[in-house]
Each structure stands twice: as structure tokens, then as C-alpha cells.
Short mmCIF file of C-alpha atoms in Angstrom, two decimals:
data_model
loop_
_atom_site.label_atom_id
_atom_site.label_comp_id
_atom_site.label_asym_id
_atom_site.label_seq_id
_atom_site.Cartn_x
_atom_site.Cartn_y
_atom_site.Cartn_z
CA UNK A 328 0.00 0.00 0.00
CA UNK A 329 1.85 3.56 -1.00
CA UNK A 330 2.22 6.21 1.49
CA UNK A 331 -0.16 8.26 -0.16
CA UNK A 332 -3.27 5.90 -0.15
CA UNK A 333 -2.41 5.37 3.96
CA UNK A 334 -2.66 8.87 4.37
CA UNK A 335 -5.90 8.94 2.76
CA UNK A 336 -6.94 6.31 5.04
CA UNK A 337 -6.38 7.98 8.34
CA UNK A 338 -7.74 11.20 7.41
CA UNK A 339 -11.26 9.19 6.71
CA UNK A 340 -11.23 8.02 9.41
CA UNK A 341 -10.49 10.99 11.59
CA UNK A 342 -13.27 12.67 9.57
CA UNK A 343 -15.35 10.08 10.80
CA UNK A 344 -14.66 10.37 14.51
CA UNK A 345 -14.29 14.31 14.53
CA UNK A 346 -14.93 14.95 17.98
CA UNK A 347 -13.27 12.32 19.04
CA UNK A 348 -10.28 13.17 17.27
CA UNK A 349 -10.74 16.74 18.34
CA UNK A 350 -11.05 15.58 21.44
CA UNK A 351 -8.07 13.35 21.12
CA UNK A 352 -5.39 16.35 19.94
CA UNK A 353 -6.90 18.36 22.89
CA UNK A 354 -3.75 17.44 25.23
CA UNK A 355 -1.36 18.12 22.39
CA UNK A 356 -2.99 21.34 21.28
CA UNK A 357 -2.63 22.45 24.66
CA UNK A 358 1.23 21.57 25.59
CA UNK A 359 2.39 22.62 21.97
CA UNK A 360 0.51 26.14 22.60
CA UNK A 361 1.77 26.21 25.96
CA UNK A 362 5.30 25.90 24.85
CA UNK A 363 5.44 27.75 21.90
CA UNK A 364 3.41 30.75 24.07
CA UNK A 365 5.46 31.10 27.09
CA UNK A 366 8.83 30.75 24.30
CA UNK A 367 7.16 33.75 22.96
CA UNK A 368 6.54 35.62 26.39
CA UNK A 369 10.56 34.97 27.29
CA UNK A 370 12.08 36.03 24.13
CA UNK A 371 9.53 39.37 24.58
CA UNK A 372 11.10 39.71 27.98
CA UNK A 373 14.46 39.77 26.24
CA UNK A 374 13.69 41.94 23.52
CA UNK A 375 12.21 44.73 25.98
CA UNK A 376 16.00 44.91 28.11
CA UNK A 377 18.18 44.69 25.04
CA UNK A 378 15.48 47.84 23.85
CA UNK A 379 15.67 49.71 26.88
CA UNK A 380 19.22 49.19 27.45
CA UNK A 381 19.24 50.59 23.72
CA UNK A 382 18.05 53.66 25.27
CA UNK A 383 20.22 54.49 27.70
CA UNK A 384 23.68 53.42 26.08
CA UNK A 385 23.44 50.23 24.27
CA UNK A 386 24.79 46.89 25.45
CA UNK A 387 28.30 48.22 25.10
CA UNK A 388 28.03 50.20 28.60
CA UNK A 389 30.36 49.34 31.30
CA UNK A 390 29.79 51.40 34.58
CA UNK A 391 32.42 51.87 37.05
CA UNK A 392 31.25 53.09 40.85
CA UNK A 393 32.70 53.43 43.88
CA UNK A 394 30.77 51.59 46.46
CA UNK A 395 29.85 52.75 50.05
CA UNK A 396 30.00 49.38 51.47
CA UNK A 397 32.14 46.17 50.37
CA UNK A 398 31.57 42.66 51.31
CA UNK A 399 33.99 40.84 53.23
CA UNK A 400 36.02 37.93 52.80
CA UNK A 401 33.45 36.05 55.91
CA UNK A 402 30.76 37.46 54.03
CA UNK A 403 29.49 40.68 55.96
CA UNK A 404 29.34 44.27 54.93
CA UNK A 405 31.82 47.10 55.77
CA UNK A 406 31.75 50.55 55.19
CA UNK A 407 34.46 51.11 52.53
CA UNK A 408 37.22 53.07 53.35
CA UNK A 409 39.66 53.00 50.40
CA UNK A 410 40.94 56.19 50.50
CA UNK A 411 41.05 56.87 46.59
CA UNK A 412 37.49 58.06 44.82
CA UNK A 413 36.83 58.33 41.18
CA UNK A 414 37.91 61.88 40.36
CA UNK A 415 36.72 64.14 36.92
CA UNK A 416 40.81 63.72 36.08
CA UNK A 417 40.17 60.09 35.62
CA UNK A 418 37.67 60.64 32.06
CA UNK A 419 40.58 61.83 30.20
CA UNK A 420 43.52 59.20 31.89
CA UNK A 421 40.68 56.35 30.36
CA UNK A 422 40.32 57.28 27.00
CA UNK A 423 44.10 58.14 26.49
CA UNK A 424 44.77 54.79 27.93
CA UNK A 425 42.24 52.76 26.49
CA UNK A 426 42.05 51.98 23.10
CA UNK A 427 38.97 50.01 23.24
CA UNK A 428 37.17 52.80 24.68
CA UNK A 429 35.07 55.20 22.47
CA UNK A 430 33.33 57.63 25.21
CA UNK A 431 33.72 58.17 28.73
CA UNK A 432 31.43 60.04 31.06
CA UNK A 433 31.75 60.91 34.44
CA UNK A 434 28.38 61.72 36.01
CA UNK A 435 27.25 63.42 39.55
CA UNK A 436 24.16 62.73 40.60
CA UNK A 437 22.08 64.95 43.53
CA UNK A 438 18.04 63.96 44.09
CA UNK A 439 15.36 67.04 45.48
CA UNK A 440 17.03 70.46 44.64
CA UNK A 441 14.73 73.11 44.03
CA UNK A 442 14.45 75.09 40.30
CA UNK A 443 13.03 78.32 40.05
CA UNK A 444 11.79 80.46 36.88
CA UNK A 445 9.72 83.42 37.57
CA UNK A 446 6.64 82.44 39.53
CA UNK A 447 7.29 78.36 38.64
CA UNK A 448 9.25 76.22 40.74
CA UNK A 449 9.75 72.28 41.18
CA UNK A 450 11.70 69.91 43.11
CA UNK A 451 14.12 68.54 40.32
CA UNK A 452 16.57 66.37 39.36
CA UNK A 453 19.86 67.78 39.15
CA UNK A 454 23.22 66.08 37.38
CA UNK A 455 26.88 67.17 36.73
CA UNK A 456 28.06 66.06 33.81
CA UNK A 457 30.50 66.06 31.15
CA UNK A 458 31.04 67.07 27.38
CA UNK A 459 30.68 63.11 25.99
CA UNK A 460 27.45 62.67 28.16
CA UNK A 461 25.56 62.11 25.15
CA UNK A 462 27.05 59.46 23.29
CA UNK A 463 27.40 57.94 26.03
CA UNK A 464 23.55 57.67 27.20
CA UNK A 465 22.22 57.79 23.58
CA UNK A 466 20.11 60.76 24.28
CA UNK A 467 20.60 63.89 22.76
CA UNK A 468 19.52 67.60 22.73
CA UNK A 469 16.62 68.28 20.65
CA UNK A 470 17.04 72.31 20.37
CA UNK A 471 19.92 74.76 21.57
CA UNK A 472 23.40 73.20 22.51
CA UNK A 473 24.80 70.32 24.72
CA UNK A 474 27.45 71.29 27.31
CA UNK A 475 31.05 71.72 25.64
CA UNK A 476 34.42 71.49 27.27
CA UNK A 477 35.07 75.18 27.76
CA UNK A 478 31.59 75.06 29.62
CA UNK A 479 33.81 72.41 32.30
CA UNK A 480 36.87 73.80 31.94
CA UNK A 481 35.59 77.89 33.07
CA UNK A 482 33.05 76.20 35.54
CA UNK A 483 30.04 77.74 33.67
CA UNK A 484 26.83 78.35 35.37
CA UNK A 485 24.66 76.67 32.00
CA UNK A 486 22.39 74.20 31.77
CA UNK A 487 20.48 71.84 29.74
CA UNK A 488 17.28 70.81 30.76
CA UNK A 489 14.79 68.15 30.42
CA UNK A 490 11.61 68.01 28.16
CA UNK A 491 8.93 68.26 31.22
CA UNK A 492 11.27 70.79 32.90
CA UNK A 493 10.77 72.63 29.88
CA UNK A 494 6.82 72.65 30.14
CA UNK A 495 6.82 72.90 34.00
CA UNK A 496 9.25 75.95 34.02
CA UNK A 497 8.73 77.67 31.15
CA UNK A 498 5.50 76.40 29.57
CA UNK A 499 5.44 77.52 25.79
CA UNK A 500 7.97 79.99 26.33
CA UNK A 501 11.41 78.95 24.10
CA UNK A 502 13.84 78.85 27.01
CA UNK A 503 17.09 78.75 25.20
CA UNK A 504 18.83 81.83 26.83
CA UNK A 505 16.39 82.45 29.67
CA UNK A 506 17.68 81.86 33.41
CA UNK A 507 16.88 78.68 35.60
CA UNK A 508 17.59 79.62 39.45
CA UNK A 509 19.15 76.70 41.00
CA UNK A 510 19.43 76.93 44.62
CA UNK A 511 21.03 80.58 44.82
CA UNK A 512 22.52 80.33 42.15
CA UNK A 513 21.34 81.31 38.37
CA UNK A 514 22.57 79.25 34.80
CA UNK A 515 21.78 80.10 31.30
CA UNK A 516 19.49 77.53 29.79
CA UNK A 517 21.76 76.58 26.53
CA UNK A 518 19.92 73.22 25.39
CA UNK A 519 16.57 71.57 25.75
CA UNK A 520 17.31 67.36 25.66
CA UNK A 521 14.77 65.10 23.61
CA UNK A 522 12.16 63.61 25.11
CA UNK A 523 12.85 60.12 26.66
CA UNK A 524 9.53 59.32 27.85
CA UNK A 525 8.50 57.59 31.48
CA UNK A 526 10.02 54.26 29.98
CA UNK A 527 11.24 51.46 32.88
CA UNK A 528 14.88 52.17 32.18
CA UNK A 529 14.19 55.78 31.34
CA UNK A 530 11.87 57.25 34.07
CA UNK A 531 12.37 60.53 34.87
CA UNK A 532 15.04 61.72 32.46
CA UNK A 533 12.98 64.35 31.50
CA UNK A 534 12.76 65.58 34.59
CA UNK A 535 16.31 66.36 34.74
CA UNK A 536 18.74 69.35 35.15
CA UNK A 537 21.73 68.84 33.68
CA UNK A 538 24.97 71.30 34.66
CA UNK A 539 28.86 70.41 34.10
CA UNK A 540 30.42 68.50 36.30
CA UNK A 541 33.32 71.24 37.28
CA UNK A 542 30.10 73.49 38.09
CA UNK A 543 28.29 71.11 40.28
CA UNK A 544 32.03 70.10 42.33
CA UNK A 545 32.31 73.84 42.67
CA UNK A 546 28.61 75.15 43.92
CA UNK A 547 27.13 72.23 45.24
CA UNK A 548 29.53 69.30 46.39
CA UNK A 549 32.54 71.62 47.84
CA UNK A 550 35.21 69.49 49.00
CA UNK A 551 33.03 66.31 50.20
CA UNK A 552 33.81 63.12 48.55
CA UNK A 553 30.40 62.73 46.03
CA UNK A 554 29.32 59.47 44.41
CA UNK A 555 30.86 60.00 40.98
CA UNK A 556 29.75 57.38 38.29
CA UNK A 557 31.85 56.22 35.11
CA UNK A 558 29.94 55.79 32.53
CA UNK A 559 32.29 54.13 29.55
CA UNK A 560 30.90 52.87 25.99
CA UNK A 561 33.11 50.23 24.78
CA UNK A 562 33.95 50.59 20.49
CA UNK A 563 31.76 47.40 20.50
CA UNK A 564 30.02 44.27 21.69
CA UNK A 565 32.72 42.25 21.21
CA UNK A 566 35.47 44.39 22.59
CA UNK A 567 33.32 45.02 25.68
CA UNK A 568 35.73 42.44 27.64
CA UNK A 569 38.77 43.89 26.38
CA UNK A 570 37.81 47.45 27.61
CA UNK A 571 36.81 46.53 30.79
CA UNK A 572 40.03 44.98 31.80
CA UNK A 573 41.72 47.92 29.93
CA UNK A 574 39.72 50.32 32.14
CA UNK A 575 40.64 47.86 35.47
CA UNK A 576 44.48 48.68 34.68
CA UNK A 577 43.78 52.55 33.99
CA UNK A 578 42.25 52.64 37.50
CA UNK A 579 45.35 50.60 38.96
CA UNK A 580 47.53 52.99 37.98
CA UNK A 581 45.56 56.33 39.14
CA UNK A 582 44.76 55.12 42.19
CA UNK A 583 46.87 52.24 43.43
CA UNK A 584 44.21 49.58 43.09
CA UNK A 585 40.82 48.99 41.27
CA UNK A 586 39.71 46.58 44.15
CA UNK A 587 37.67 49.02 46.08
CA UNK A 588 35.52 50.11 42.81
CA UNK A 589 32.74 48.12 41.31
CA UNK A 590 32.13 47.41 37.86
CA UNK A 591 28.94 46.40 36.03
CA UNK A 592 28.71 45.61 32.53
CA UNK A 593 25.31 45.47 30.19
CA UNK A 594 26.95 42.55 28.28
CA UNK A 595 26.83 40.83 31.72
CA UNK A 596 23.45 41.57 32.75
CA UNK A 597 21.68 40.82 29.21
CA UNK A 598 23.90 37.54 29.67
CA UNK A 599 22.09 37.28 33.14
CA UNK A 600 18.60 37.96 32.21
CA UNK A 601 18.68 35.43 29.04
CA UNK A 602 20.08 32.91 31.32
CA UNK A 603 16.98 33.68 33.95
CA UNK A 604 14.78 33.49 31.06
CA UNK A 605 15.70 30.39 29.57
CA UNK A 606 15.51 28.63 32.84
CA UNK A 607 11.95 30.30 33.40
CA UNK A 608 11.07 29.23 30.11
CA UNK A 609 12.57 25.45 30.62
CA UNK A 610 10.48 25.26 33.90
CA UNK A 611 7.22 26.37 31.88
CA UNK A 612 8.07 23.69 29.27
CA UNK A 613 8.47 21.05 31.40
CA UNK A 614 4.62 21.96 32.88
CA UNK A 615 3.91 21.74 29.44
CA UNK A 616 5.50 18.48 28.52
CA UNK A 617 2.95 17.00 31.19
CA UNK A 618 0.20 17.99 28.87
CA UNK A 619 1.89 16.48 26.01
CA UNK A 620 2.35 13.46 27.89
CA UNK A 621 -1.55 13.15 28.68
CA UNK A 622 -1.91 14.01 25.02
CA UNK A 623 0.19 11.33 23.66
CA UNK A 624 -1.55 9.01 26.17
CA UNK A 625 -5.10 10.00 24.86
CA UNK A 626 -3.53 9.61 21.35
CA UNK A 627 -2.48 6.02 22.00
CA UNK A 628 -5.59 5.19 23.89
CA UNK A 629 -7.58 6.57 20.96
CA UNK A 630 -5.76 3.98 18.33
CA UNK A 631 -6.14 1.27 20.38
CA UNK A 632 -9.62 1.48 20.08
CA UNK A 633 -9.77 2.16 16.61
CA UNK A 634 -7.63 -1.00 16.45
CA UNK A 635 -10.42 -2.43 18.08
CA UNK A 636 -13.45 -1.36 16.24
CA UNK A 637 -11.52 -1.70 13.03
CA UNK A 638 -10.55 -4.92 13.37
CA UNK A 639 -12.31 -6.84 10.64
CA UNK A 640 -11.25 -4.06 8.61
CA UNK A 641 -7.56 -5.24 9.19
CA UNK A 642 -8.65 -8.72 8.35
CA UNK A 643 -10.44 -8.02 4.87
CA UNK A 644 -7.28 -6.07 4.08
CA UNK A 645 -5.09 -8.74 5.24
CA UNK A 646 -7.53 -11.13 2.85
CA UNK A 647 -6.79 -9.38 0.00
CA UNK A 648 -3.39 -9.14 0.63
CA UNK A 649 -1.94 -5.95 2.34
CA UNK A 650 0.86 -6.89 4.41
CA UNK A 651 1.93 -6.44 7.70
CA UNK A 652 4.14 -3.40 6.65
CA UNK A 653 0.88 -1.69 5.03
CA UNK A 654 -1.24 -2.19 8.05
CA UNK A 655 1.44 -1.05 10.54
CA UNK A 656 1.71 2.04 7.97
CA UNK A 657 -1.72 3.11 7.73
CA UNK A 658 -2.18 3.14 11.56
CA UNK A 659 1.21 4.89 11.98
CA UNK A 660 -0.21 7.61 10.09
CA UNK A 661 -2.98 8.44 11.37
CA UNK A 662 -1.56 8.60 14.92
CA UNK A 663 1.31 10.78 13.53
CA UNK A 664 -1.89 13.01 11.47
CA UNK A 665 -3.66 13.40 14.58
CA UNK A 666 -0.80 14.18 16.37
CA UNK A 667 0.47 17.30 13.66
CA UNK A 668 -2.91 18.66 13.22
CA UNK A 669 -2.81 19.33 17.22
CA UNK A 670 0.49 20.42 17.27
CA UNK A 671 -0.61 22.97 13.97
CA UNK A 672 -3.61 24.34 16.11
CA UNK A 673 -1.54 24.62 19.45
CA UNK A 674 1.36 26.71 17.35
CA UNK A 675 -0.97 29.09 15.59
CA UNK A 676 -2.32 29.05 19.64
CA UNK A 677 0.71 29.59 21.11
CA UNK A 678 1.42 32.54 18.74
CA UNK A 679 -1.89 33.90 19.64
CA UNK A 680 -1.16 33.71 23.26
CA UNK A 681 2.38 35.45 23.27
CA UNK A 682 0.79 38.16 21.09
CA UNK A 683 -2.08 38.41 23.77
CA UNK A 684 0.22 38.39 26.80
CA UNK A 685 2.71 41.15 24.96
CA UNK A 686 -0.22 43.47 24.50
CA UNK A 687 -1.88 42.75 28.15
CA UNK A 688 1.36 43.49 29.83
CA UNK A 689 2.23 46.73 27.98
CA UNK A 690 -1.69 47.73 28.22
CA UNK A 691 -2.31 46.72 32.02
CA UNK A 692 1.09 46.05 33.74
CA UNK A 693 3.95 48.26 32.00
CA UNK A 694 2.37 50.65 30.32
CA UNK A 695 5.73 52.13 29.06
CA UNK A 696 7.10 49.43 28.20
CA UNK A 697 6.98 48.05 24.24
CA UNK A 698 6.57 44.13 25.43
CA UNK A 699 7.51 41.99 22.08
CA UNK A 700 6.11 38.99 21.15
CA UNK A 701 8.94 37.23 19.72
CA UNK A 702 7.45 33.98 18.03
CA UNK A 703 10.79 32.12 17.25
CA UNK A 704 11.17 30.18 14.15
CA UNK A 705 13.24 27.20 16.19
CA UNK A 706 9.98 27.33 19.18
CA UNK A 707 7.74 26.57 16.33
CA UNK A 708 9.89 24.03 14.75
CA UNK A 709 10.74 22.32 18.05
CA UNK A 710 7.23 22.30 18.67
CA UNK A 711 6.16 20.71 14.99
CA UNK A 712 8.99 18.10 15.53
CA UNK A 713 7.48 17.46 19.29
CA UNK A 714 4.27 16.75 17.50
CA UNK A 715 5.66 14.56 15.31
CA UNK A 716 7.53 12.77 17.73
CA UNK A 717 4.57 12.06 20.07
CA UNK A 718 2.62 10.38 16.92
CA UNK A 719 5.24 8.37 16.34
CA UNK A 720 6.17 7.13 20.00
CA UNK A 721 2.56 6.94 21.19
CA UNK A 722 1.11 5.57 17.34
CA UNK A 723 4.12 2.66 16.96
CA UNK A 724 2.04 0.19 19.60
CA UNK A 725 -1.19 0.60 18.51
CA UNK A 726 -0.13 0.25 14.76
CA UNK A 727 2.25 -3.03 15.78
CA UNK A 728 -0.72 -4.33 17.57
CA UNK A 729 -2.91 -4.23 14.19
CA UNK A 730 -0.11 -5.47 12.08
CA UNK A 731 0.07 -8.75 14.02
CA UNK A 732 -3.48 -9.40 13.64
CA UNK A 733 -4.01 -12.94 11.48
CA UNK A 734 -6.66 -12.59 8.64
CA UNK A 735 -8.48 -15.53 10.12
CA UNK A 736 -8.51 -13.74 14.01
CA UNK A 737 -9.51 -10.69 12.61
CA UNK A 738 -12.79 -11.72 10.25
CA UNK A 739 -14.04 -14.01 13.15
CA UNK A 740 -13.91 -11.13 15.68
CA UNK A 741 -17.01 -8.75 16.09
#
């Protein structure tokens, strides 16, 4: 009997036991959607850091800090009293020293300081800065100037400001050149920043104040210590490594050691979060698998009845000469149709349910986040090969079990 003429077979009789074959591919419509949903969920999950990190720098960003406590060799915390600090000199010392370095920025940061214009004032976020700021956090100024080196080097009193600082301050009033008062002091607005929006990795950048970092040492910090940041862009993903351990020796030499300073990189964490999301998505599969288990079991259950109420089928074939090979065959393929026509349903499923959770959470639970719905071409193949796997496994007993029926055994029985 040809391939062809089997498959013919099964489907006729699947079309004659619809809702029991419906029935049937329930268990592997439901593990094949459940896999190829919560696939889709993860690799959103993915997509959404490697965006937002996008935003603020790009998954080249190392950050170097200096932390106020360091853990111990027996595991508690200390305060950390290194005497060396990251200093402004150190911006310049890093990108004359390391070549796999594009952009270093050194970055102060101060929370609830008080702005002033006319009869408009808000508690804002303030932030010393220097010239490479930019590049270095991908965000840009929309109208007017960013801060240049002579700004740092004179200690200017000018600042660029945030998008909402520009509506709450100055309303529709163009306040390139107009005067922001800033404790007691007074800087020329010079540059209005693009609007970053209230996004997870993002929020409240455009509530920010942003002055040069010689300016803020001078009028706000004094001669206290302040938590400087390094922010460093690496000349690319794969040279990410190489600067980091190029910036480690930089610091060794400025300041004796670079034990007492803390480095993160974005390489690292994206490595992090894939690694949490493939083990989230592992333990959802293996819930999953369950239901293809119970599917496979209903599938197998399923054929051995149809064995059963088929059997004098079997034996008129047998009669007329089909062979054991043709029988085994015919029942093999209709275990392995049933089995692909659930696993079909539960993709196109699946891909419906990752699209439906990507739009519930940016509607309900992140609503400034861009959730993506990353159906996978190798989920949806794993998942079709899965299918195709469980008709096989779960089909080969039934179908053995109606190849060994004798002609004779099978026309007596009814």
C-alpha cells in the first residue's frame, strides 16, 4: 500500500470520529501552545531589556562606581574606606589609555534640589556632567546646545534641561537663553534634551537638570567626597571584555588599586537575564510536557480502540493481501496526522497567546514598556517536531498491535 493511499486512510477516518479526534489532539494542542506561548513571552522579555538598554547606552556600557560598602572575605558588609574616589581627572587618563574605549562620562548625581523660573518652581533632578554625556547615554539635545568642554573647563553656570522641565518651568515659552535659578545660584538655559519618555529604564530623564560636572564640584559638592559614576561605551560588543580589563588597569595605575571600585557591565546583565529566562522558560516547558504526555496518552488510547473497532477491517485487508508493513503504515499515520494537526492548532495558539500576553502586559502592567512577542522560528519548529515525535512514539504500539493481527482472528472477531 503507497504512502499516499495510507494517508488517505487515516484522514477518513479521523473525519469520521471528529470529535473524538478533536477531542483526542486536545492534550497536544494544549502543551504545543503552551510551549510555543510562554517561548514567545521569554524572548519578549528579552527583547524589551536589550530595547531599553538601547536607550540608555546600548549593550556596550560598562559602569564603574565606587561603592559605600564592600563585602567581606566572611561574608558581611563594611563601610568602605579605600581612601582613593573616582575623580573628573580620571575621564581623560581612560580614553588616552584605552584603546577600546570610544566615550567616557563621568556623572554626579544629587536627588530634590529646588528650580526656580519666575513664579514656577519644582523639586528637580539635578546632574553634573560632562562634554561626551551624550554618546554615552544615547540621548541627545533636541534644540539649543549640549554642554562643551570650555563650559567644564571655566566652571560655567549653563544648563540643559529636560523636556517636562521645559513645560513645568517655562511652559510655551522657548527657554534657550532664559535663566533657571538653581538653589542661589542662576545658569543660562543653553539646550533643551529630547524627550525620553517615562520608559522602565528611562523614568524621569525628563525631569532632569543637567549642569557640568566642574560646576556642580564647585557650587554644590565643595570638597566632600560625592558618588561620581563612570559611565564608559566600549567601540563594540565584542570588545566590551577587552575594555573593561583595559579600564581595570587605567584605575590601577591612578589610584593604586581597582579593588575598592565596582564594575557592572550590560553585556553581563543581558547575559544574566537570558540565562533567567531560559531557565523560566525550561520550567514552563516542562509543565507543558505533562500535557503532552496526557496528550500522547489520549492519542495512543484513541488507536487502540480504533484497532479495536476496526478490526475486521484489518482482516479483509489482510484477505486481500496488504501486508503487515501496510497495516502497521496506515495506523502509523494516522496517529502521527492526529498528532500534527494538534500540534498545527496549538502553534498558531501559542502565537496567539504570546501576542495576547505582549499586548496585556504593555496595556495593564507596563504601560511604558513596548513588550515583544517574539514567536521564534526554532519554538515553532521544536514544537512541529514534538508533535511529530509524540505520533510516532505513542502511534508505533497501537499500529504493531494491528499489524500482528491474522486474517483468520480478525474476520471471526465482532
Amino acid at each position: 500500500m503507497q504512502v499516499i493511499q495510507s494517508f488517505g486512510i487515516g484522514l477518513s477516518a479521523l473525519r469520521r470520529n471528529k470529535l473524538r479526534s478533536l477531542l483526542t489532539m486536545l492534550g497536544i494542542i494544549i502543551g504545543i501552545a503552551s510551549v510555543v506561548g510562554m517561548v514567545s513571552v521569554g524572548g519578549g522579555a528579552e527583547s524589551l531589556v536589550l530595547a531599553e538598554f538601547e536607550r540608555i547606552g546600548g549593550a556596550t556600557t560598562i559602569v564603574c562606581v565606587r561603592p559605600k560598602w564592600v563585602e567581606q572575605a566572611d561574608g558581611t558588609w563594611a563601610e568602605n574606606k579605600h581612601p582613593e574616589h573616582i575623580e573628573y581627572e580620571d575621564v581623560e587618563s581612560i580614553l588616552a589609555a584605552c584603546p577600546s574605549v570610544r566615550a567616557v562620562s563621568a556623572d554626579i548625581d544629587t536627588m530634590g534640589k529646588r528650580a526656580s523660573h519666575g513664579n514656577r518652581s519644582k523639586e528637580l533632578r539635578f546632574e553634573g556632567v560632562t562634554s561626551m554625556y551624550q554618546e554615552v547615554h544615547n540621548w541627545y539635545v533636541q534644540s539649543g546646545r549640549f554642554l562643551r568642554q570650555g563650559d567644564l573647563d571655566r566652571k560655567d553656570t549653563v544648563c540643559v534641561i529636560g523636556s517636562q522641565v521645559q513645560k513645568d518651568l517655562f511652559g510655551k515659552i522657548d527657554p534657550i537663553g532664559e535663566e533657571v535659578k538653581l538653589g542661589t545660584h542662576r545658569f543660562a538655559v543653553v539646550g533643551v534634551m529630547e524627550e525620553k519618555g517615562n520608559r522602565m529604564a528611562t523614568e524621569g530623564w525628563d525631569e532632569r537638570i543637567i549642569i557640568p560636572f566642574t560646576t556642580m564640584e564647585t557650587y554644590f559638592i565643595g570638597k566632600k567626597k560625592p558618588g561620581i559614576e563612570l559611565f564608559i561605551q566600549a567601540v563594540s560588543f565584542d570588545k566590551v571584555n577587552r575594555a573593561l580589563a583595559e579600564v581595570k588597569i587605567a584605575l590601577r595605575r591612578l589610584h593604586g588599586s581597582e579593588e575598592f571600585f565596582e564594575f557592572f557591565t550590560a553585556k553581563e546583565i543581558l547575559r544574566q537575564v537570558g540565562n533567567v529566562s531560559r531557565i523560566l522558560q525550561a520550567l514552563l516547558g516542562g509543565v507543558a510536557s505533562i500535557a503532552l504526555f496526557v496528550g500522547g496518552i489520549g492519542i495512543m488510547n484513541i488507536m487502540l480502540v480504533s484497532v479495536t473497532e476496526r478490526t475486521s477491517e484489518i482482516g479483509l485487508r489482510k484477505a486481500v493481501g496488504a501486508r503487515k508493513m501496510d497495516i502497521l503504515q496506515q495506523f502509523l499515520i494516522e496517529a502521527i496526522v492526529l498528532s500534527v494537526s494538534g500540534g498545527l492548532i496549538g502553534i498558531f495558539i501559542g502565537g496567539g497567546i504570546g501576542f495576547g500576553a505582549a499586548w496585556a502586559i504593555t496595556t495593564f502592567l507596563i504601560k511604558e514598556a513596548a513588550w515583544i512577542a517574539s514567536v521564534s522560528v526554532q519554538a515553532v519548529g521544536l514544537a512541529f517536531s514534538v508533535a511529530v515525535a509524540i505520533g510516532l512514539i505513542f502511534g508505533v504500539y497501537p499500529a504493531y498491535k494491528a499489524a500482528r493481527l491474522t486474517p483468520t482472528e480478525a474476520l471471526r472477531h465482532e
